[in-house]
Short mmCIF file of C-alpha atoms in Angstrom, two decimals:
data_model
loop_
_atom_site.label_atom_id
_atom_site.label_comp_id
_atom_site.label_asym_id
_atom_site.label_seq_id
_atom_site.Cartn_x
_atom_site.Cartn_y
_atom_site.Cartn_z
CA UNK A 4 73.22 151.65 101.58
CA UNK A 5 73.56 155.30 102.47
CA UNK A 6 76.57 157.00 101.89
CA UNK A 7 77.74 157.83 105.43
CA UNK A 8 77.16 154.04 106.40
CA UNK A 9 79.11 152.96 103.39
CA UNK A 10 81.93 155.26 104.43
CA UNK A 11 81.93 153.61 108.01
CA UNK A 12 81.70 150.31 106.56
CA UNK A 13 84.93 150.83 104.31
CA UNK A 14 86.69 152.73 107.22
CA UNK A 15 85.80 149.53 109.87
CA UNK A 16 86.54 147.14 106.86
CA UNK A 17 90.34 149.03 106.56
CA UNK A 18 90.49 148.31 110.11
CA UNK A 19 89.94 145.39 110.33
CA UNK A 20 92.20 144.60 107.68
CA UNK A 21 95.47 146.27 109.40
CA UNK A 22 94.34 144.48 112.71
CA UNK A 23 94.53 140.90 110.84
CA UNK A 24 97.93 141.81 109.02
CA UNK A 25 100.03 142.81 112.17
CA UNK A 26 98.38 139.64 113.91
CA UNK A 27 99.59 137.64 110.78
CA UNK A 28 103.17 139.26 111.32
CA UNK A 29 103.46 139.05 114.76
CA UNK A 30 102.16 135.68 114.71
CA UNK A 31 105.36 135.22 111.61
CA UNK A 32 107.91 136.70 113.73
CA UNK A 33 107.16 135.32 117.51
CA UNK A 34 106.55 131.25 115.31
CA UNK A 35 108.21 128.82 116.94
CA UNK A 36 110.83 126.90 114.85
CA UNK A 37 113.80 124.76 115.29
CA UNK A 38 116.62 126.94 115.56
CA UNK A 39 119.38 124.55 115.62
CA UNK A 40 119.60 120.69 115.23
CA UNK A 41 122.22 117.72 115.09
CA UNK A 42 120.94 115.01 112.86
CA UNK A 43 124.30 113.02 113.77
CA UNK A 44 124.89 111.83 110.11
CA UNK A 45 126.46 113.93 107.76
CA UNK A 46 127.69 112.97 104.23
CA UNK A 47 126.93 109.37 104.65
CA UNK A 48 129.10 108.93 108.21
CA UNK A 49 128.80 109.85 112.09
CA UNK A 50 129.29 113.74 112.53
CA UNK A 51 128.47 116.23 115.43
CA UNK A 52 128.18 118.91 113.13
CA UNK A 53 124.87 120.72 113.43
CA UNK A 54 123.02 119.94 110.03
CA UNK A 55 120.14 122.64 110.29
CA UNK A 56 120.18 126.43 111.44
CA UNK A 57 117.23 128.64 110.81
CA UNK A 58 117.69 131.97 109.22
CA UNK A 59 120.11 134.41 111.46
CA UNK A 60 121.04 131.68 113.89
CA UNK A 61 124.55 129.34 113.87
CA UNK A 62 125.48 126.75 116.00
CA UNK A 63 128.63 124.89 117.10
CA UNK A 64 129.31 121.44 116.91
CA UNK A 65 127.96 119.07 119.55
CA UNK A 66 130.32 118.45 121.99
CA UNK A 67 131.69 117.40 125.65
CA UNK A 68 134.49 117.83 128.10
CA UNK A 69 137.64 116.22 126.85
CA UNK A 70 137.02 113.49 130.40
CA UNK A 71 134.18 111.60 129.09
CA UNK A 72 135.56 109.49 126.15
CA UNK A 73 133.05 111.49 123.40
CA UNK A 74 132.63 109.89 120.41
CA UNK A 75 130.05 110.44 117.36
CA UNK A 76 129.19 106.92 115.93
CA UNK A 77 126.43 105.14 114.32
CA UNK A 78 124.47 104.75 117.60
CA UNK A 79 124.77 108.29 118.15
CA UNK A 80 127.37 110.62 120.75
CA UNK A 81 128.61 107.88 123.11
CA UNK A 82 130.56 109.09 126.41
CA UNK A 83 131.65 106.59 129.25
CA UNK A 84 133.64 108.04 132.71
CA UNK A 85 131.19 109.95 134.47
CA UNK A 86 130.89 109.81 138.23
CA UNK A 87 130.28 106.17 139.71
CA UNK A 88 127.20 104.60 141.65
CA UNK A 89 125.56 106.82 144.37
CA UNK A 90 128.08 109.78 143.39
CA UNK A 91 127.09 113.68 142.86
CA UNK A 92 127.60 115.25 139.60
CA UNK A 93 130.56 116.51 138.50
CA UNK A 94 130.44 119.47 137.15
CA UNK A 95 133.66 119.14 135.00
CA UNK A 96 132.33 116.63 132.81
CA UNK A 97 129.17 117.51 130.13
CA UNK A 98 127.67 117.28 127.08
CA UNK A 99 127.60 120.69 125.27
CA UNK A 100 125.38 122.39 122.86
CA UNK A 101 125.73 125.78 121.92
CA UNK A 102 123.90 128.35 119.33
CA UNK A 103 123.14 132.03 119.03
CA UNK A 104 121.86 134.53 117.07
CA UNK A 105 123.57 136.27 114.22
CA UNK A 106 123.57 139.57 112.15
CA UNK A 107 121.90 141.41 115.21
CA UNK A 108 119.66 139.09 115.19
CA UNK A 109 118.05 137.82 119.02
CA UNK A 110 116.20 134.90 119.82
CA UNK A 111 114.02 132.98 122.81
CA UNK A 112 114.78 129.66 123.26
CA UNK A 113 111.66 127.96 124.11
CA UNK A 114 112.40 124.27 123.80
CA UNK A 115 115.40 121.84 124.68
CA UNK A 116 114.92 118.44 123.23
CA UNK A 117 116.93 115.28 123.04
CA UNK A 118 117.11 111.67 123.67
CA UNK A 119 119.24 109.71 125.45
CA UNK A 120 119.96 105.96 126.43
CA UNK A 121 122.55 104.57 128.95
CA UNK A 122 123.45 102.90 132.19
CA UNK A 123 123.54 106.01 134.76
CA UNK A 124 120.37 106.78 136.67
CA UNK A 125 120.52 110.52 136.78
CA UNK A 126 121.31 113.80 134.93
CA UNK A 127 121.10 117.48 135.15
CA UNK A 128 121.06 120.09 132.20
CA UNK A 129 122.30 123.87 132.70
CA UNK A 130 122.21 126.64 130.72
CA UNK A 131 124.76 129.89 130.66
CA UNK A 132 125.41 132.89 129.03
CA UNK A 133 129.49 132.62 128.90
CA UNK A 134 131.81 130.28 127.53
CA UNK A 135 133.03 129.31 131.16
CA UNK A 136 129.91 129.03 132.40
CA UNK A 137 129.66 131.07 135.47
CA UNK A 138 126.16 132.22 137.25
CA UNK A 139 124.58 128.91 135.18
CA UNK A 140 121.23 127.85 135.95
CA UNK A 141 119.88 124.73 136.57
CA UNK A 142 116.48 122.91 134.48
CA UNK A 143 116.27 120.01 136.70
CA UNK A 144 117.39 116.98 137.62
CA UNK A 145 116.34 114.44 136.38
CA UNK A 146 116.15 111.44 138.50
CA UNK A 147 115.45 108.46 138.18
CA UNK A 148 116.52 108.51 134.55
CA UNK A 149 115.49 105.39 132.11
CA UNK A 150 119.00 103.47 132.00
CA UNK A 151 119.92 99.80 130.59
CA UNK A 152 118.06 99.50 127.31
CA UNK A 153 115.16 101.68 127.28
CA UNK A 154 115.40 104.97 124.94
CA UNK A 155 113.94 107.59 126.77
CA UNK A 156 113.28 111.39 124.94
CA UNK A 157 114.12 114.22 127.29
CA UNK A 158 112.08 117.84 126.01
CA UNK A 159 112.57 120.97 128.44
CA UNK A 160 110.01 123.58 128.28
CA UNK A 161 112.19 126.83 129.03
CA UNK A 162 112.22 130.88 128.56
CA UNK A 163 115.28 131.92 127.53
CA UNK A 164 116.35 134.98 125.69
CA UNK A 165 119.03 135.51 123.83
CA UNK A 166 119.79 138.74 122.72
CA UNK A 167 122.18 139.92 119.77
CA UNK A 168 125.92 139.63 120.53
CA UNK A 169 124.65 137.00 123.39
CA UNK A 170 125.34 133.17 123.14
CA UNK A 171 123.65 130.17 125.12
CA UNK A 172 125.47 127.58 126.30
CA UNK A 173 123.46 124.09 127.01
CA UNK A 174 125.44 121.36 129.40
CA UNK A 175 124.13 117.96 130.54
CA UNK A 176 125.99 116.54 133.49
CA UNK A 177 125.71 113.05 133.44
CA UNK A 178 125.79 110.69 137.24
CA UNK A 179 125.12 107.68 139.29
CA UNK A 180 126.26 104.73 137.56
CA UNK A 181 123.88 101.68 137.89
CA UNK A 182 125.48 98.88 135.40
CA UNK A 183 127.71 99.23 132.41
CA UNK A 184 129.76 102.57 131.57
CA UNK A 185 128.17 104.07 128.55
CA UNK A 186 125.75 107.11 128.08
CA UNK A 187 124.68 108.43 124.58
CA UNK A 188 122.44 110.77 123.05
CA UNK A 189 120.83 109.52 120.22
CA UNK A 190 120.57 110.86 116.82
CA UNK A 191 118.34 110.46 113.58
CA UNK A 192 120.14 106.98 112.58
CA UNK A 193 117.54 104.24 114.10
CA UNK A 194 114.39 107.13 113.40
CA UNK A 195 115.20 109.24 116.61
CA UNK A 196 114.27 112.63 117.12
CA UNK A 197 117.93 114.64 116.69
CA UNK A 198 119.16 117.05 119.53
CA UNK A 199 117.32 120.24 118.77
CA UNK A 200 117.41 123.90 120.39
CA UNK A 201 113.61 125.15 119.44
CA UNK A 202 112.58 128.62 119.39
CA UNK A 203 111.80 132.07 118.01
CA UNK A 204 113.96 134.32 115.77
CA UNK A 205 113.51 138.37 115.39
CA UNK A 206 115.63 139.56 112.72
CA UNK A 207 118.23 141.83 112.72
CA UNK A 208 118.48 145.18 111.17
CA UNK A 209 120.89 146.73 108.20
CA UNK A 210 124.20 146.34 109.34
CA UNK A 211 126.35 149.13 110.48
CA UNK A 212 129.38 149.30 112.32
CA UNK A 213 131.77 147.23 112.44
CA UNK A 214 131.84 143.33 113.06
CA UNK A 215 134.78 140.68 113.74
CA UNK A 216 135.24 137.39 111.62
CA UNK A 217 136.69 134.31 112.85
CA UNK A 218 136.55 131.22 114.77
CA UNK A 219 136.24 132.55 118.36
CA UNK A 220 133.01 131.97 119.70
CA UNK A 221 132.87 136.01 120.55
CA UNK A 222 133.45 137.03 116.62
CA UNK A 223 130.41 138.16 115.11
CA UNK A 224 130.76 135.77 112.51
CA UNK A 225 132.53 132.24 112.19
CA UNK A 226 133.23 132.44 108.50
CA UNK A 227 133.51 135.61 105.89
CA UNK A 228 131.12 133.36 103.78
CA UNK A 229 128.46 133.90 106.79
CA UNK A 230 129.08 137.48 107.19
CA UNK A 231 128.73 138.13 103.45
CA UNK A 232 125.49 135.96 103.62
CA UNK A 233 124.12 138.03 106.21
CA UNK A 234 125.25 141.15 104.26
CA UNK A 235 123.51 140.30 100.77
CA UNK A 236 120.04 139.63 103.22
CA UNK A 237 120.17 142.44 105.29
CA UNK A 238 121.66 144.94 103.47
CA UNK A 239 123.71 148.45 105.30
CA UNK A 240 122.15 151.56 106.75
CA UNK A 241 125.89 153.06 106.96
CA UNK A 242 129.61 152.28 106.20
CA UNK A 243 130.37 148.73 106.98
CA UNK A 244 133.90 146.94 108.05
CA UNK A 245 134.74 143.05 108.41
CA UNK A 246 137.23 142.88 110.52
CA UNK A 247 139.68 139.14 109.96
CA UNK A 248 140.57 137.88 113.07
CA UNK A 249 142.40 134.73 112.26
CA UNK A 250 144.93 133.55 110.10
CA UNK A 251 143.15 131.22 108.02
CA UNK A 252 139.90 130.75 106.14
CA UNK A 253 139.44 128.20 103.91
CA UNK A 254 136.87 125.40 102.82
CA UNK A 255 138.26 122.77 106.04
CA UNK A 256 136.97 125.84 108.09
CA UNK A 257 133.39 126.57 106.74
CA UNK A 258 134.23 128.78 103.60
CA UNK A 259 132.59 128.15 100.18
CA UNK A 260 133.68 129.62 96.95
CA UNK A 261 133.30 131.86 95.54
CA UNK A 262 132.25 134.09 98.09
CA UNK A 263 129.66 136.05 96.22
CA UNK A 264 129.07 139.27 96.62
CA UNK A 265 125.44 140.42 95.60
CA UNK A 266 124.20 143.66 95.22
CA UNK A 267 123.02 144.55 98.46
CA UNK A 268 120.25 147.36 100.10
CA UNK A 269 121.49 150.67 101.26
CA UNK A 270 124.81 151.44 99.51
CA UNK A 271 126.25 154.76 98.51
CA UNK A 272 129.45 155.71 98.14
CA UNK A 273 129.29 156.49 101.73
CA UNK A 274 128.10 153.45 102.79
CA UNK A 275 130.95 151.44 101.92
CA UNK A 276 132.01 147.63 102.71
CA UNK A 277 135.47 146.81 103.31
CA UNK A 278 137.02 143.44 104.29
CA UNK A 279 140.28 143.44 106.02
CA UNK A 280 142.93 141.89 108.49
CA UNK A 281 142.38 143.01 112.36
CA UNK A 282 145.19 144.69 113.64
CA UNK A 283 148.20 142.28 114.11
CA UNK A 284 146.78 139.43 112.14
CA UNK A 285 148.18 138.26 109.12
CA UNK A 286 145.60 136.16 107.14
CA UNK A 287 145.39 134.25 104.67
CA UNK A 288 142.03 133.43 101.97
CA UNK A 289 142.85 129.78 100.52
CA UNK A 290 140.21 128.36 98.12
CA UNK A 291 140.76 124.64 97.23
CA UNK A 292 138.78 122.15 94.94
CA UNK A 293 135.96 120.60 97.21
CA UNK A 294 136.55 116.95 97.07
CA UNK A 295 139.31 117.25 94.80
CA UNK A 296 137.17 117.70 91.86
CA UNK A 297 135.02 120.70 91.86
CA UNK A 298 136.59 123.52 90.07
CA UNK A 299 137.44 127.05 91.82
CA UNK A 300 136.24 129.43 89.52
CA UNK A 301 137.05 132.36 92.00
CA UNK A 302 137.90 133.28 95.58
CA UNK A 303 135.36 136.34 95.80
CA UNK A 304 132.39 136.69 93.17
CA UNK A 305 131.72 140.24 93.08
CA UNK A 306 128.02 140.01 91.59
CA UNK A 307 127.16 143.49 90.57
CA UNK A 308 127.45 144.80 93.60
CA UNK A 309 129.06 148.23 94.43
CA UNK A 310 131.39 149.97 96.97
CA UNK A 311 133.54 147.20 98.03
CA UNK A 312 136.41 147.59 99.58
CA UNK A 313 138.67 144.55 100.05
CA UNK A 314 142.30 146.12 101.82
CA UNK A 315 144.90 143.77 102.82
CA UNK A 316 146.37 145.94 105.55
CA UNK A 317 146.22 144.97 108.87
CA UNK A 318 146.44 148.88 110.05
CA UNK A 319 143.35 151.45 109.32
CA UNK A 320 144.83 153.30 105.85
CA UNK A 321 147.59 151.69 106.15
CA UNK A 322 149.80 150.45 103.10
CA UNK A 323 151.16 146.45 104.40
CA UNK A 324 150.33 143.53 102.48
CA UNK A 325 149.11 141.49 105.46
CA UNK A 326 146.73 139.43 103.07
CA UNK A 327 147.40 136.74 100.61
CA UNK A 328 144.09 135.52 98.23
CA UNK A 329 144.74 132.06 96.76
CA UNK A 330 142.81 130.09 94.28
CA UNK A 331 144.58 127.16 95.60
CA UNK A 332 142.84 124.90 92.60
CA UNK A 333 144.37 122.25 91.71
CA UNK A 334 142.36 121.32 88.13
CA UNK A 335 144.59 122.00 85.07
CA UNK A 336 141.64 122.07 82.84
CA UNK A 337 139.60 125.12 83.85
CA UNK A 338 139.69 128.81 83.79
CA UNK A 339 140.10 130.40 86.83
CA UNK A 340 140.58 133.67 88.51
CA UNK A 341 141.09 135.44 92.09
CA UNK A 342 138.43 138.04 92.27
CA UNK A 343 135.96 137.86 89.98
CA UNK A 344 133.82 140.80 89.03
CA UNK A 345 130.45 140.14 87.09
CA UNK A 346 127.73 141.78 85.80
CA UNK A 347 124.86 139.89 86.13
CA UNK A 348 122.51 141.88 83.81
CA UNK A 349 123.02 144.96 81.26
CA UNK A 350 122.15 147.34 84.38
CA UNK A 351 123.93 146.39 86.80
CA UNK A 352 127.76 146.41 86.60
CA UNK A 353 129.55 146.57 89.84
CA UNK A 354 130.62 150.02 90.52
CA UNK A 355 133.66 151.49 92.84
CA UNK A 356 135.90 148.51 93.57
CA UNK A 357 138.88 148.94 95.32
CA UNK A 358 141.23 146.05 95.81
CA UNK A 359 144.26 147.25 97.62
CA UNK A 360 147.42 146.29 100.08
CA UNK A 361 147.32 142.36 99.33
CA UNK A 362 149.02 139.29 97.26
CA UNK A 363 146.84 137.76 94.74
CA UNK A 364 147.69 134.04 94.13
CA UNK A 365 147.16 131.22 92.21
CA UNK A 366 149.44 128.46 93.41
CA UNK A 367 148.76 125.82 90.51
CA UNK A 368 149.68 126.66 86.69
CA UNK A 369 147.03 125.48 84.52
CA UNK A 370 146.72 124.01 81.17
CA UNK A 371 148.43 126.28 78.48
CA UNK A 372 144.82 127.06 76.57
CA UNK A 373 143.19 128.17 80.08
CA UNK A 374 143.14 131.71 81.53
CA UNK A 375 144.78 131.67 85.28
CA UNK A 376 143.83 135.19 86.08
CA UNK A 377 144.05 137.66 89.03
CA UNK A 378 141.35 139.88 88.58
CA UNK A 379 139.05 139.01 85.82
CA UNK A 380 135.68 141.45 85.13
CA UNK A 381 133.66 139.75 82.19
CA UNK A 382 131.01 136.89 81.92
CA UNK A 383 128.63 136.09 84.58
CA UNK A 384 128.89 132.12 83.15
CA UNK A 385 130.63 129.05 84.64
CA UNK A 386 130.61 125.45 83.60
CA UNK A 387 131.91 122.22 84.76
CA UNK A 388 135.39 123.82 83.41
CA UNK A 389 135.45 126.52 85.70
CA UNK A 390 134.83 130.44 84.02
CA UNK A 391 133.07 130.66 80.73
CA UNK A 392 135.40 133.54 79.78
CA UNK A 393 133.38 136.27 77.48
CA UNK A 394 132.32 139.90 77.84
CA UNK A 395 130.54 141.24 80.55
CA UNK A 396 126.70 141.77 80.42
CA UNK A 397 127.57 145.88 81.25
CA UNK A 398 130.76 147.94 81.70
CA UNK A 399 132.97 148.31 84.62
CA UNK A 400 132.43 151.94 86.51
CA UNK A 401 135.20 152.86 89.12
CA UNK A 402 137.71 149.93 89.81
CA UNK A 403 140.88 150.78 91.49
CA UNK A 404 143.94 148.29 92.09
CA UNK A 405 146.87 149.35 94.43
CA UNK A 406 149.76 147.79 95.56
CA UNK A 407 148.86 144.39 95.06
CA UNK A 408 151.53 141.91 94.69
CA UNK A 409 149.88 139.36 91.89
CA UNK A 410 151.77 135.87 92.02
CA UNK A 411 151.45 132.81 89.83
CA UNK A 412 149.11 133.96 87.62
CA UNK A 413 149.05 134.89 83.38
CA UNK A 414 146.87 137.67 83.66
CA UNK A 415 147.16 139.48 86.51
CA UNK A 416 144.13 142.46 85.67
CA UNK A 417 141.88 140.95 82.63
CA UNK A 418 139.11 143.37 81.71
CA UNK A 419 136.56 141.90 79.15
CA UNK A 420 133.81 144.50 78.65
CA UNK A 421 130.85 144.52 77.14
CA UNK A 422 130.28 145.58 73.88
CA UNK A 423 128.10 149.17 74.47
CA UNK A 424 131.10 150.86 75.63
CA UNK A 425 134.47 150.67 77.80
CA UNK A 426 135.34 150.57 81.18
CA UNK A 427 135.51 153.68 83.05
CA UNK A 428 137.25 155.34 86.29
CA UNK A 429 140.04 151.87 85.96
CA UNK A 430 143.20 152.82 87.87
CA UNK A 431 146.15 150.03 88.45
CA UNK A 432 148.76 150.88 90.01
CA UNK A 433 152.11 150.18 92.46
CA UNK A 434 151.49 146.63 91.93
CA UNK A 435 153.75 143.63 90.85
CA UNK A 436 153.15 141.35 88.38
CA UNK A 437 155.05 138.13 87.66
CA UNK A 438 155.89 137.28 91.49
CA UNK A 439 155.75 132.99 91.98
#
């Protein structure tokens, strides 16, 4: 082949190549996928807890108007006291599913699927953009429903985007009574296709800014455990603050310990992460044993990650102690600190820590052989005992505690370096030790 032809060839070839990979990514990013389901069983009993969420979306738990006599059982979400025979929907009473996207994240809902059973012949589902549900929009009616015994699956073909910071709301008004009182929508018990919100996911950017963490269905983030999950995927392209909203995180509330820090894209010494109260709130970090068994071998995991900030005041540079960290573990028998700082290899030591303006806590004494520790930097190792306690895989560089009031534990700052060298840049100071 001549030599200008074999240049076009290559050149056409390289072409064609990049054409194929962006379709291939496109085709990745714009795949459908279930973005949220409710399988209705959960640890072996009746739950309305949603039991799948695709990357960067969450969910809430199934739900309904507190008028309808909801109730998650075998059978699946059974409701009974909607409007009578021949009667118009009301409007007060629904079935609620919820979901949106998170970390910046946005999303088009393309599918609605569920299936129901019951003794009303019609329904109507809605969609809105706000928790009170103003400016909804209708999907049809859908009339005559299946009623008596005849399980009937319900899929809506739909267009809706849902952009970052957005949330969609999903009601189902239920009417017309035509023999007994109950309605439910089935779940995966009896081999039923679960409640599921299908669609597409683009995701987010580095994070940057700052985001809220709580509860509230307009926080950024339900848990700190989902923000920090979202943080060790996507990484910072500036300084980056997690703002507490409530008063209370714990496992009951979606937590799980540790909450481990990884080392995470994009930070510098400018680019910073601090956690800390929102102005006003006083909060509190409780870690207990899941199931009463599983030991606690910290609150936070700091895994070689740098630049973390974690200040306890409730006021920008301010100096209250308007957070309390407890390892709330109950096990006599293990090793256990409060913020645990690892190195996971010989490379990669985390690197200017500051701790600052809170109470460290552990409020059960352990066994007398068994290190109950504040802050502990050394082994990246746990067992079925809780911490492995031995010397870290690489020294400390840059850890500063300040006015920290450490209660209930033996070792409030426990340093075990490795052996190349000693920790440097470590600064404790205006803290108590000894407080119960």
């Amino acid at each position: 082949m001549p030599q200008k032809n074999t240049k076009e060839f290559f050149e056409a070839m390289k072409k064609l190549l990049l054409t194929l990979t962006l379709a291939i990514v496109s085709f990745a990013m714009n795949a459908q996928v279930d973005l949220a389901r409710w399988d209705g069983i959960l640890n072996n009993q009746p739950s309305s807890v949603p039991t799948y969420l695709a990357n960067y979306v969450a969910a809430d738990n199934l739900s309904s108007s507190n008028n309808v006599n909801f109730n998650a059982t075998w059978n699946g979400w059974e409701t009974s006291g909607w409007p009578g025979a021949n009667a118009s929907a009301d409007y007060n009473k629904y079935y609620q599913m919820s979901v949106r996207p998170t970390s910046g994240a946005s999303m088009t809902v393309t599918k609605i699927r569920f299936k129901y059973q019951g003794e009303y012949k019609k329904f109507e589902v809605r969609y809105a953009k706000n928790a009170e549900f103003t400016g909804s929009v209708s999907l049809g009616v859908t009339n005559p429903a299946q009623f008596y015994n005849s399980p009937t699956q319900k899929d809506l073909t739909v267009n809706i985007p849902v952009l970052a910071g957005e949330r969609l709301y999903v009601r189902i008004y239920v009417y017309d009574l035509v023999g007994g009182s109950t309605w439910r929508i089935l779940h995966t018990n009896g081999g039923n296709l679960p409640p599921t919100i299908v669609g597409t996911v683009t995701p987010p950017s580095p994070l940057s800014g700052t985001y809220t963490v709580g509860q509230s269905l307009n926080n950024h983030y339900k848990t700190i455990t989902e923000a920090v999950a979202a943080l060790n995927t996507l990484g910072v392209q500036g300084p980056v603050t997690f703002l507490l909203n409530d008063t209370d995180y714990n496992n009951t509330l979606g937590e799980t310990f540790p909450i481990t820090i990884n080392q995470f894209a994009g930070t510098s010494a400018a680019n910073t992460v601090t956690f800390r109260p929102n102005t006003g709130v006083t909060a509190r970090i409780d870690a207990y044993n899941a199931n009463g068994t599983v030991p606690v071998p910290g609150v936070f995991k700091i895994n070689g990650a740098d630049n973390i900030i974690i200040d306890g005041s409730n006021v920008a540079n301010g100096t209250g102690r308007n957070l309390t960290i407890d390892n709330n573990s109950q096990l006599t028998y293990t090793n256990r600190s409060v913020i645990w700082l690892v190195s996971p290899s010989n490379a990669n030591a985390p690197e200017n820590i500051t701790i600052k303006n809170a109470f460290i806590q552990q409020s059960y004494v352990n066994g007398e052989s068994f290190y109950s520790m504040g802050i502990y930097a050394g082994a990246d190792t746990s067992a079925g005992s809780g911490l492995n306690i031995g010397t870290s895989a690489s020294k400390l560089k840059g850890l500063k505690v300040s006015n920290i009031g450490f209660m209930n534990v033996k070792e409030g700052v426990y340093l075990l370096d490795a052996g190349n060298g000693v920790s440097q840049n470590v600064v404790i100071e205006n803290s108590d030790f000894g407080g119960s």
